[in-house]
Amino acid sequence: MSPQNPLVSVYITTFNRRLLLERALNSVLSQTYTNIEILIIDDASTDGTKEYIDKNFNDSRIQYFLLSKNKGACHARNSGINHSSIFIFKK
């Protein structure tokens, strides 16, 4: 990573919104800036989100995290921040 091309972390939280997730992922993947990591934080979806991502999105920049229990949007967002490679407060 260089100062001219810094890594950008994009986290996307989801809960049983597979079709909206597809739209969000396609939007991020269509950007011209490519030094990104995409963190999908699934707040315990039951609609086959993981299988859908695995089948339709083959991109090494995408990381999928399934939360074991639905804890709400704030918890999912915090989880995304904590999984980011550029999170500066990691221990």
PDB file of N, CA, C and O in Angstrom, residues 7-71:
ATOM      1  N   LEU A   7      -5.476   1.769   0.759  1.00  0.00           N
ATOM      2  CA  LEU A   7      -6.566   0.814   0.851  1.00  0.00           C
ATOM      3  C   LEU A   7      -7.802   1.502   1.418  1.00  0.00           C
ATOM      4  O   LEU A   7      -7.719   2.249   2.396  1.00  0.00           O
ATOM      5  N   VAL A   8      -8.926   1.249   0.807  1.00  0.00           N
ATOM      6  CA  VAL A   8     -10.207   1.757   1.288  1.00  0.00           C
ATOM      7  C   VAL A   8     -11.052   0.564   1.715  1.00  0.00           C
ATOM      8  O   VAL A   8     -11.201  -0.401   0.959  1.00  0.00           O
ATOM      9  N   SER A   9     -11.564   0.610   2.924  1.00  0.00           N
ATOM     10  CA  SER A   9     -12.453  -0.442   3.412  1.00  0.00           C
ATOM     11  C   SER A   9     -13.895   0.001   3.229  1.00  0.00           C
ATOM     12  O   SER A   9     -14.266   1.104   3.623  1.00  0.00           O
ATOM     13  N   VAL A  10     -14.677  -0.870   2.640  1.00  0.00           N
ATOM     14  CA  VAL A  10     -16.106  -0.623   2.470  1.00  0.00           C
ATOM     15  C   VAL A  10     -16.821  -1.727   3.219  1.00  0.00           C
ATOM     16  O   VAL A  10     -16.620  -2.912   2.926  1.00  0.00           O
ATOM     17  N   TYR A  11     -17.617  -1.367   4.217  1.00  0.00           N
ATOM     18  CA  TYR A  11     -18.375  -2.415   4.889  1.00  0.00           C
ATOM     19  C   TYR A  11     -19.844  -2.235   4.542  1.00  0.00           C
ATOM     20  O   TYR A  11     -20.362  -1.132   4.447  1.00  0.00           O
ATOM     21  N   ILE A  12     -20.474  -3.370   4.316  1.00  0.00           N
ATOM     22  CA  ILE A  12     -21.892  -3.403   3.969  1.00  0.00           C
ATOM     23  C   ILE A  12     -22.570  -4.335   4.963  1.00  0.00           C
ATOM     24  O   ILE A  12     -22.218  -5.506   5.058  1.00  0.00           O
ATOM     25  N   THR A  13     -23.511  -3.797   5.711  1.00  0.00           N
ATOM     26  CA  THR A  13     -24.255  -4.637   6.637  1.00  0.00           C
ATOM     27  C   THR A  13     -25.536  -5.107   5.964  1.00  0.00           C
ATOM     28  O   THR A  13     -26.094  -4.409   5.117  1.00  0.00           O
ATOM     29  N   THR A  14     -25.981  -6.297   6.351  1.00  0.00           N
ATOM     30  CA  THR A  14     -27.187  -6.841   5.743  1.00  0.00           C
ATOM     31  C   THR A  14     -27.912  -7.757   6.710  1.00  0.00           C
ATOM     32  O   THR A  14     -27.292  -8.367   7.592  1.00  0.00           O
ATOM     33  N   PHE A  15     -29.211  -7.828   6.539  1.00  0.00           N
ATOM     34  CA  PHE A  15     -30.044  -8.784   7.262  1.00  0.00           C
ATOM     35  C   PHE A  15     -31.252  -9.099   6.383  1.00  0.00           C
ATOM     36  O   PHE A  15     -32.144  -8.263   6.200  1.00  0.00           O
ATOM     37  N   ASN A  16     -31.232 -10.281   5.786  1.00  0.00           N
ATOM     38  CA  ASN A  16     -32.332 -10.755   4.931  1.00  0.00           C
ATOM     39  C   ASN A  16     -32.689  -9.754   3.823  1.00  0.00           C
ATOM     40  O   ASN A  16     -33.858  -9.502   3.555  1.00  0.00           O
ATOM     41  N   ARG A  17     -31.680  -9.208   3.180  1.00  0.00           N
ATOM     42  CA  ARG A  17     -31.890  -8.254   2.088  1.00  0.00           C
ATOM     43  C   ARG A  17     -30.969  -8.587   0.926  1.00  0.00           C
ATOM     44  O   ARG A  17     -30.222  -7.755   0.439  1.00  0.00           O
ATOM     45  N   ARG A  18     -31.028  -9.828   0.506  1.00  0.00           N
ATOM     46  CA  ARG A  18     -30.122 -10.343  -0.519  1.00  0.00           C
ATOM     47  C   ARG A  18     -30.137  -9.509  -1.796  1.00  0.00           C
ATOM     48  O   ARG A  18     -29.093  -9.210  -2.357  1.00  0.00           O
ATOM     49  N   LEU A  19     -31.305  -9.106  -2.266  1.00  0.00           N
ATOM     50  CA  LEU A  19     -31.377  -8.357  -3.519  1.00  0.00           C
ATOM     51  C   LEU A  19     -30.807  -6.944  -3.387  1.00  0.00           C
ATOM     52  O   LEU A  19     -30.172  -6.443  -4.311  1.00  0.00           O
ATOM     53  N   LEU A  20     -31.013  -6.320  -2.254  1.00  0.00           N
ATOM     54  CA  LEU A  20     -30.411  -5.006  -2.037  1.00  0.00           C
ATOM     55  C   LEU A  20     -28.903  -5.123  -1.865  1.00  0.00           C
ATOM     56  O   LEU A  20     -28.149  -4.241  -2.272  1.00  0.00           O
ATOM     57  N   LEU A  21     -28.461  -6.226  -1.289  1.00  0.00           N
ATOM     58  CA  LEU A  21     -27.033  -6.467  -1.153  1.00  0.00           C
ATOM     59  C   LEU A  21     -26.382  -6.598  -2.526  1.00  0.00           C
ATOM     60  O   LEU A  21     -25.299  -6.060  -2.759  1.00  0.00           O
ATOM     61  N   GLU A  22     -27.048  -7.269  -3.436  1.00  0.00           N
ATOM     62  CA  GLU A  22     -26.531  -7.392  -4.803  1.00  0.00           C
ATOM     63  C   GLU A  22     -26.331  -6.013  -5.419  1.00  0.00           C
ATOM     64  O   GLU A  22     -25.296  -5.734  -6.015  1.00  0.00           O
ATOM     65  N   ARG A  23     -27.292  -5.150  -5.258  1.00  0.00           N
ATOM     66  CA  ARG A  23     -27.197  -3.792  -5.805  1.00  0.00           C
ATOM     67  C   ARG A  23     -26.025  -3.031  -5.186  1.00  0.00           C
ATOM     68  O   ARG A  23     -25.253  -2.365  -5.881  1.00  0.00           O
ATOM     69  N   ALA A  24     -25.873  -3.139  -3.876  1.00  0.00           N
ATOM     70  CA  ALA A  24     -24.784  -2.446  -3.188  1.00  0.00           C
ATOM     71  C   ALA A  24     -23.422  -2.975  -3.635  1.00  0.00           C
ATOM     72  O   ALA A  24     -22.502  -2.195  -3.916  1.00  0.00           O
ATOM     73  N   LEU A  25     -23.290  -4.287  -3.725  1.00  0.00           N
ATOM     74  CA  LEU A  25     -22.024  -4.876  -4.165  1.00  0.00           C
ATOM     75  C   LEU A  25     -21.677  -4.478  -5.588  1.00  0.00           C
ATOM     76  O   LEU A  25     -20.530  -4.127  -5.883  1.00  0.00           O
ATOM     77  N   ASN A  26     -22.652  -4.526  -6.473  1.00  0.00           N
ATOM     78  CA  ASN A  26     -22.395  -4.125  -7.854  1.00  0.00           C
ATOM     79  C   ASN A  26     -21.973  -2.665  -7.938  1.00  0.00           C
ATOM     80  O   ASN A  26     -21.119  -2.305  -8.749  1.00  0.00           O
ATOM     81  N   SER A  27     -22.541  -1.836  -7.107  1.00  0.00           N
ATOM     82  CA  SER A  27     -22.168  -0.425  -7.090  1.00  0.00           C
ATOM     83  C   SER A  27     -20.713  -0.252  -6.667  1.00  0.00           C
ATOM     84  O   SER A  27     -19.955   0.482  -7.303  1.00  0.00           O
ATOM     85  N   VAL A  28     -20.311  -0.927  -5.605  1.00  0.00           N
ATOM     86  CA  VAL A  28     -18.933  -0.813  -5.125  1.00  0.00           C
ATOM     87  C   VAL A  28     -17.962  -1.400  -6.150  1.00  0.00           C
ATOM     88  O   VAL A  28     -16.925  -0.808  -6.452  1.00  0.00           O
ATOM     89  N   LEU A  29     -18.297  -2.548  -6.707  1.00  0.00           N
ATOM     90  CA  LEU A  29     -17.406  -3.207  -7.659  1.00  0.00           C
ATOM     91  C   LEU A  29     -17.262  -2.443  -8.978  1.00  0.00           C
ATOM     92  O   LEU A  29     -16.288  -2.632  -9.692  1.00  0.00           O
ATOM     93  N   SER A  30     -18.208  -1.572  -9.277  1.00  0.00           N
ATOM     94  CA  SER A  30     -18.135  -0.817 -10.531  1.00  0.00           C
ATOM     95  C   SER A  30     -17.332   0.477 -10.412  1.00  0.00           C
ATOM     96  O   SER A  30     -17.136   1.178 -11.404  1.00  0.00           O
ATOM     97  N   GLN A  31     -16.837   0.782  -9.248  1.00  0.00           N
ATOM     98  CA  GLN A  31     -16.051   2.002  -9.055  1.00  0.00           C
ATOM     99  C   GLN A  31     -14.705   1.885  -9.760  1.00  0.00           C
ATOM    100  O   GLN A  31     -14.165   0.793  -9.921  1.00  0.00           O
ATOM    101  N   THR A  32     -14.155   3.007 -10.169  1.00  0.00           N
ATOM    102  CA  THR A  32     -12.874   2.987 -10.872  1.00  0.00           C
ATOM    103  C   THR A  32     -11.699   2.796  -9.914  1.00  0.00           C
ATOM    104  O   THR A  32     -10.657   2.298 -10.328  1.00  0.00           O
ATOM    105  N   TYR A  33     -11.848   3.173  -8.674  1.00  0.00           N
ATOM    106  CA  TYR A  33     -10.798   2.957  -7.684  1.00  0.00           C
ATOM    107  C   TYR A  33     -10.872   1.498  -7.243  1.00  0.00           C
ATOM    108  O   TYR A  33     -11.926   1.021  -6.817  1.00  0.00           O
ATOM    109  N   THR A  34      -9.779   0.776  -7.338  1.00  0.00           N
ATOM    110  CA  THR A  34      -9.838  -0.668  -7.119  1.00  0.00           C
ATOM    111  C   THR A  34      -9.109  -1.170  -5.879  1.00  0.00           C
ATOM    112  O   THR A  34      -9.248  -2.347  -5.535  1.00  0.00           O
ATOM    113  N   ASN A  35      -8.361  -0.342  -5.199  1.00  0.00           N
ATOM    114  CA  ASN A  35      -7.658  -0.799  -4.001  1.00  0.00           C
ATOM    115  C   ASN A  35      -8.617  -0.753  -2.807  1.00  0.00           C
ATOM    116  O   ASN A  35      -8.538   0.125  -1.951  1.00  0.00           O
ATOM    117  N   ILE A  36      -9.523  -1.705  -2.800  1.00  0.00           N
ATOM    118  CA  ILE A  36     -10.575  -1.746  -1.779  1.00  0.00           C
ATOM    119  C   ILE A  36     -10.683  -3.137  -1.186  1.00  0.00           C
ATOM    120  O   ILE A  36     -10.290  -4.128  -1.798  1.00  0.00           O
ATOM    121  N   GLU A  37     -11.208  -3.181   0.013  1.00  0.00           N
ATOM    122  CA  GLU A  37     -11.674  -4.427   0.598  1.00  0.00           C
ATOM    123  C   GLU A  37     -13.156  -4.215   0.893  1.00  0.00           C
ATOM    124  O   GLU A  37     -13.553  -3.142   1.349  1.00  0.00           O
ATOM    125  N   ILE A  38     -13.950  -5.213   0.586  1.00  0.00           N
ATOM    126  CA  ILE A  38     -15.390  -5.123   0.803  1.00  0.00           C
ATOM    127  C   ILE A  38     -15.752  -6.129   1.886  1.00  0.00           C
ATOM    128  O   ILE A  38     -15.553  -7.331   1.722  1.00  0.00           O
ATOM    129  N   LEU A  39     -16.245  -5.624   2.989  1.00  0.00           N
ATOM    130  CA  LEU A  39     -16.591  -6.452   4.131  1.00  0.00           C
ATOM    131  C   LEU A  39     -18.106  -6.552   4.215  1.00  0.00           C
ATOM    132  O   LEU A  39     -18.792  -5.551   4.440  1.00  0.00           O
ATOM    133  N   ILE A  40     -18.626  -7.738   4.009  1.00  0.00           N
ATOM    134  CA  ILE A  40     -20.060  -7.959   4.141  1.00  0.00           C
ATOM    135  C   ILE A  40     -20.295  -8.498   5.543  1.00  0.00           C
ATOM    136  O   ILE A  40     -19.765  -9.550   5.909  1.00  0.00           O
ATOM    137  N   ILE A  41     -21.078  -7.775   6.312  1.00  0.00           N
ATOM    138  CA  ILE A  41     -21.402  -8.184   7.666  1.00  0.00           C
ATOM    139  C   ILE A  41     -22.872  -8.606   7.663  1.00  0.00           C
ATOM    140  O   ILE A  41     -23.772  -7.787   7.550  1.00  0.00           O
ATOM    141  N   ASP A  42     -23.081  -9.908   7.760  1.00  0.00           N
ATOM    142  CA  ASP A  42     -24.417 -10.490   7.710  1.00  0.00           C
ATOM    143  C   ASP A  42     -24.911 -10.692   9.136  1.00  0.00           C
ATOM    144  O   ASP A  42     -24.372 -11.492   9.882  1.00  0.00           O
ATOM    145  N   ASP A  43     -25.933  -9.965   9.497  1.00  0.00           N
ATOM    146  CA  ASP A  43     -26.475  -9.972  10.859  1.00  0.00           C
ATOM    147  C   ASP A  43     -27.436 -11.146  11.057  1.00  0.00           C
ATOM    148  O   ASP A  43     -28.591 -10.967  11.403  1.00  0.00           O
ATOM    149  N   ALA A  44     -26.929 -12.359  10.783  1.00  0.00           N
ATOM    150  CA  ALA A  44     -27.663 -13.621  10.986  1.00  0.00           C
ATOM    151  C   ALA A  44     -28.850 -13.780  10.038  1.00  0.00           C
ATOM    152  O   ALA A  44     -29.930 -14.197  10.441  1.00  0.00           O
ATOM    153  N   SER A  45     -28.640 -13.474   8.765  1.00  0.00           N
ATOM    154  CA  SER A  45     -29.704 -13.637   7.761  1.00  0.00           C
ATOM    155  C   SER A  45     -30.122 -15.104   7.639  1.00  0.00           C
ATOM    156  O   SER A  45     -29.327 -16.012   7.867  1.00  0.00           O
ATOM    157  N   THR A  46     -31.356 -15.292   7.217  1.00  0.00           N
ATOM    158  CA  THR A  46     -31.897 -16.638   6.992  1.00  0.00           C
ATOM    159  C   THR A  46     -32.408 -16.794   5.565  1.00  0.00           C
ATOM    160  O   THR A  46     -33.155 -17.723   5.279  1.00  0.00           O
ATOM    161  N   ASP A  47     -32.000 -15.903   4.666  1.00  0.00           N
ATOM    162  CA  ASP A  47     -32.524 -15.918   3.301  1.00  0.00           C
ATOM    163  C   ASP A  47     -31.523 -16.459   2.271  1.00  0.00           C
ATOM    164  O   ASP A  47     -31.675 -16.252   1.076  1.00  0.00           O
ATOM    165  N   GLY A  48     -30.469 -17.149   2.729  1.00  0.00           N
ATOM    166  CA  GLY A  48     -29.495 -17.709   1.804  1.00  0.00           C
ATOM    167  C   GLY A  48     -28.481 -16.701   1.290  1.00  0.00           C
ATOM    168  O   GLY A  48     -27.912 -16.883   0.215  1.00  0.00           O
ATOM    169  N   THR A  49     -28.242 -15.663   2.044  1.00  0.00           N
ATOM    170  CA  THR A  49     -27.324 -14.610   1.622  1.00  0.00           C
ATOM    171  C   THR A  49     -25.930 -15.160   1.329  1.00  0.00           C
ATOM    172  O   THR A  49     -25.348 -14.858   0.292  1.00  0.00           O
ATOM    173  N   LYS A  50     -25.384 -15.960   2.224  1.00  0.00           N
ATOM    174  CA  LYS A  50     -24.024 -16.493   2.038  1.00  0.00           C
ATOM    175  C   LYS A  50     -23.919 -17.298   0.751  1.00  0.00           C
ATOM    176  O   LYS A  50     -22.996 -17.104  -0.039  1.00  0.00           O
ATOM    177  N   GLU A  51     -24.857 -18.187   0.523  1.00  0.00           N
ATOM    178  CA  GLU A  51     -24.846 -19.012  -0.684  1.00  0.00           C
ATOM    179  C   GLU A  51     -24.957 -18.146  -1.936  1.00  0.00           C
ATOM    180  O   GLU A  51     -24.300 -18.404  -2.945  1.00  0.00           O
ATOM    181  N   TYR A  52     -25.763 -17.121  -1.857  1.00  0.00           N
ATOM    182  CA  TYR A  52     -25.942 -16.213  -2.983  1.00  0.00           C
ATOM    183  C   TYR A  52     -24.642 -15.484  -3.307  1.00  0.00           C
ATOM    184  O   TYR A  52     -24.242 -15.388  -4.473  1.00  0.00           O
ATOM    185  N   ILE A  53     -23.969 -14.987  -2.289  1.00  0.00           N
ATOM    186  CA  ILE A  53     -22.694 -14.284  -2.483  1.00  0.00           C
ATOM    187  C   ILE A  53     -21.668 -15.245  -3.070  1.00  0.00           C
ATOM    188  O   ILE A  53     -20.971 -14.911  -4.032  1.00  0.00           O
ATOM    189  N   ASP A  54     -21.562 -16.436  -2.492  1.00  0.00           N
ATOM    190  CA  ASP A  54     -20.587 -17.418  -2.979  1.00  0.00           C
ATOM    191  C   ASP A  54     -20.827 -17.778  -4.443  1.00  0.00           C
ATOM    192  O   ASP A  54     -19.879 -17.951  -5.203  1.00  0.00           O
ATOM    193  N   LYS A  55     -22.066 -17.878  -4.832  1.00  0.00           N
ATOM    194  CA  LYS A  55     -22.411 -18.290  -6.194  1.00  0.00           C
ATOM    195  C   LYS A  55     -22.227 -17.168  -7.217  1.00  0.00           C
ATOM    196  O   LYS A  55     -21.828 -17.405  -8.358  1.00  0.00           O
ATOM    197  N   ASN A  56     -22.499 -15.931  -6.828  1.00  0.00           N
ATOM    198  CA  ASN A  56     -22.576 -14.828  -7.796  1.00  0.00           C
ATOM    199  C   ASN A  56     -21.443 -13.810  -7.748  1.00  0.00           C
ATOM    200  O   ASN A  56     -21.347 -12.975  -8.647  1.00  0.00           O
ATOM    201  N   PHE A  57     -20.618 -13.846  -6.729  1.00  0.00           N
ATOM    202  CA  PHE A  57     -19.558 -12.841  -6.595  1.00  0.00           C
ATOM    203  C   PHE A  57     -18.238 -13.533  -6.292  1.00  0.00           C
ATOM    204  O   PHE A  57     -17.980 -13.933  -5.164  1.00  0.00           O
ATOM    205  N   ASN A  58     -17.416 -13.662  -7.307  1.00  0.00           N
ATOM    206  CA  ASN A  58     -16.098 -14.277  -7.170  1.00  0.00           C
ATOM    207  C   ASN A  58     -15.045 -13.181  -7.270  1.00  0.00           C
ATOM    208  O   ASN A  58     -14.502 -12.921  -8.337  1.00  0.00           O
ATOM    209  N   ASP A  59     -14.797 -12.529  -6.172  1.00  0.00           N
ATOM    210  CA  ASP A  59     -13.849 -11.412  -6.145  1.00  0.00           C
ATOM    211  C   ASP A  59     -13.076 -11.493  -4.832  1.00  0.00           C
ATOM    212  O   ASP A  59     -13.673 -11.505  -3.752  1.00  0.00           O
ATOM    213  N   SER A  60     -11.769 -11.548  -4.927  1.00  0.00           N
ATOM    214  CA  SER A  60     -10.926 -11.710  -3.732  1.00  0.00           C
ATOM    215  C   SER A  60     -11.018 -10.526  -2.775  1.00  0.00           C
ATOM    216  O   SER A  60     -10.609 -10.633  -1.617  1.00  0.00           O
ATOM    217  N   ARG A  61     -11.560  -9.411  -3.230  1.00  0.00           N
ATOM    218  CA  ARG A  61     -11.686  -8.239  -2.358  1.00  0.00           C
ATOM    219  C   ARG A  61     -12.875  -8.356  -1.409  1.00  0.00           C
ATOM    220  O   ARG A  61     -12.989  -7.596  -0.456  1.00  0.00           O
ATOM    221  N   ILE A  62     -13.760  -9.318  -1.663  1.00  0.00           N
ATOM    222  CA  ILE A  62     -14.962  -9.489  -0.840  1.00  0.00           C
ATOM    223  C   ILE A  62     -14.681 -10.459   0.297  1.00  0.00           C
ATOM    224  O   ILE A  62     -14.191 -11.563   0.086  1.00  0.00           O
ATOM    225  N   GLN A  63     -14.989 -10.014   1.505  1.00  0.00           N
ATOM    226  CA  GLN A  63     -14.893 -10.861   2.692  1.00  0.00           C
ATOM    227  C   GLN A  63     -16.285 -10.922   3.317  1.00  0.00           C
ATOM    228  O   GLN A  63     -16.959  -9.897   3.443  1.00  0.00           O
ATOM    229  N   TYR A  64     -16.692 -12.109   3.705  1.00  0.00           N
ATOM    230  CA  TYR A  64     -18.030 -12.313   4.254  1.00  0.00           C
ATOM    231  C   TYR A  64     -17.916 -12.725   5.715  1.00  0.00           C
ATOM    232  O   TYR A  64     -17.154 -13.635   6.054  1.00  0.00           O
ATOM    233  N   PHE A  65     -18.679 -12.054   6.572  1.00  0.00           N
ATOM    234  CA  PHE A  65     -18.706 -12.365   7.990  1.00  0.00           C
ATOM    235  C   PHE A  65     -20.156 -12.572   8.420  1.00  0.00           C
ATOM    236  O   PHE A  65     -20.983 -11.672   8.270  1.00  0.00           O
ATOM    237  N   LEU A  66     -20.438 -13.747   8.942  1.00  0.00           N
ATOM    238  CA  LEU A  66     -21.786 -14.069   9.415  1.00  0.00           C
ATOM    239  C   LEU A  66     -21.808 -13.970  10.932  1.00  0.00           C
ATOM    240  O   LEU A  66     -21.056 -14.664  11.621  1.00  0.00           O
ATOM    241  N   LEU A  67     -22.655 -13.098  11.441  1.00  0.00           N
ATOM    242  CA  LEU A  67     -22.829 -12.992  12.889  1.00  0.00           C
ATOM    243  C   LEU A  67     -23.744 -14.127  13.341  1.00  0.00           C
ATOM    244  O   LEU A  67     -24.730 -14.443  12.671  1.00  0.00           O
ATOM    245  N   SER A  68     -23.421 -14.743  14.446  1.00  0.00           N
ATOM    246  CA  SER A  68     -24.165 -15.922  14.898  1.00  0.00           C
ATOM    247  C   SER A  68     -25.567 -15.599  15.405  1.00  0.00           C
ATOM    248  O   SER A  68     -26.444 -16.457  15.400  1.00  0.00           O
ATOM    249  N   LYS A  69     -25.765 -14.369  15.819  1.00  0.00           N
ATOM    250  CA  LYS A  69     -27.066 -13.961  16.355  1.00  0.00           C
ATOM    251  C   LYS A  69     -27.366 -12.549  15.872  1.00  0.00           C
ATOM    252  O   LYS A  69     -26.481 -11.695  15.837  1.00  0.00           O
ATOM    253  N   ASN A  70     -28.611 -12.301  15.514  1.00  0.00           N
ATOM    254  CA  ASN A  70     -29.020 -10.967  15.075  1.00  0.00           C
ATOM    255  C   ASN A  70     -28.952 -10.022  16.263  1.00  0.00           C
ATOM    256  O   ASN A  70     -29.627 -10.219  17.264  1.00  0.00           O
ATOM    257  N   LYS A  71     -28.096  -9.002  16.121  1.00  0.00           N
ATOM    258  CA  LYS A  71     -27.910  -8.043  17.213  1.00  0.00           C
ATOM    259  C   LYS A  71     -28.194  -6.615  16.778  1.00  0.00           C
ATOM    260  O   LYS A  71     -27.959  -5.687  17.536  1.00  0.00           O
TER     261      LYS A  71
END
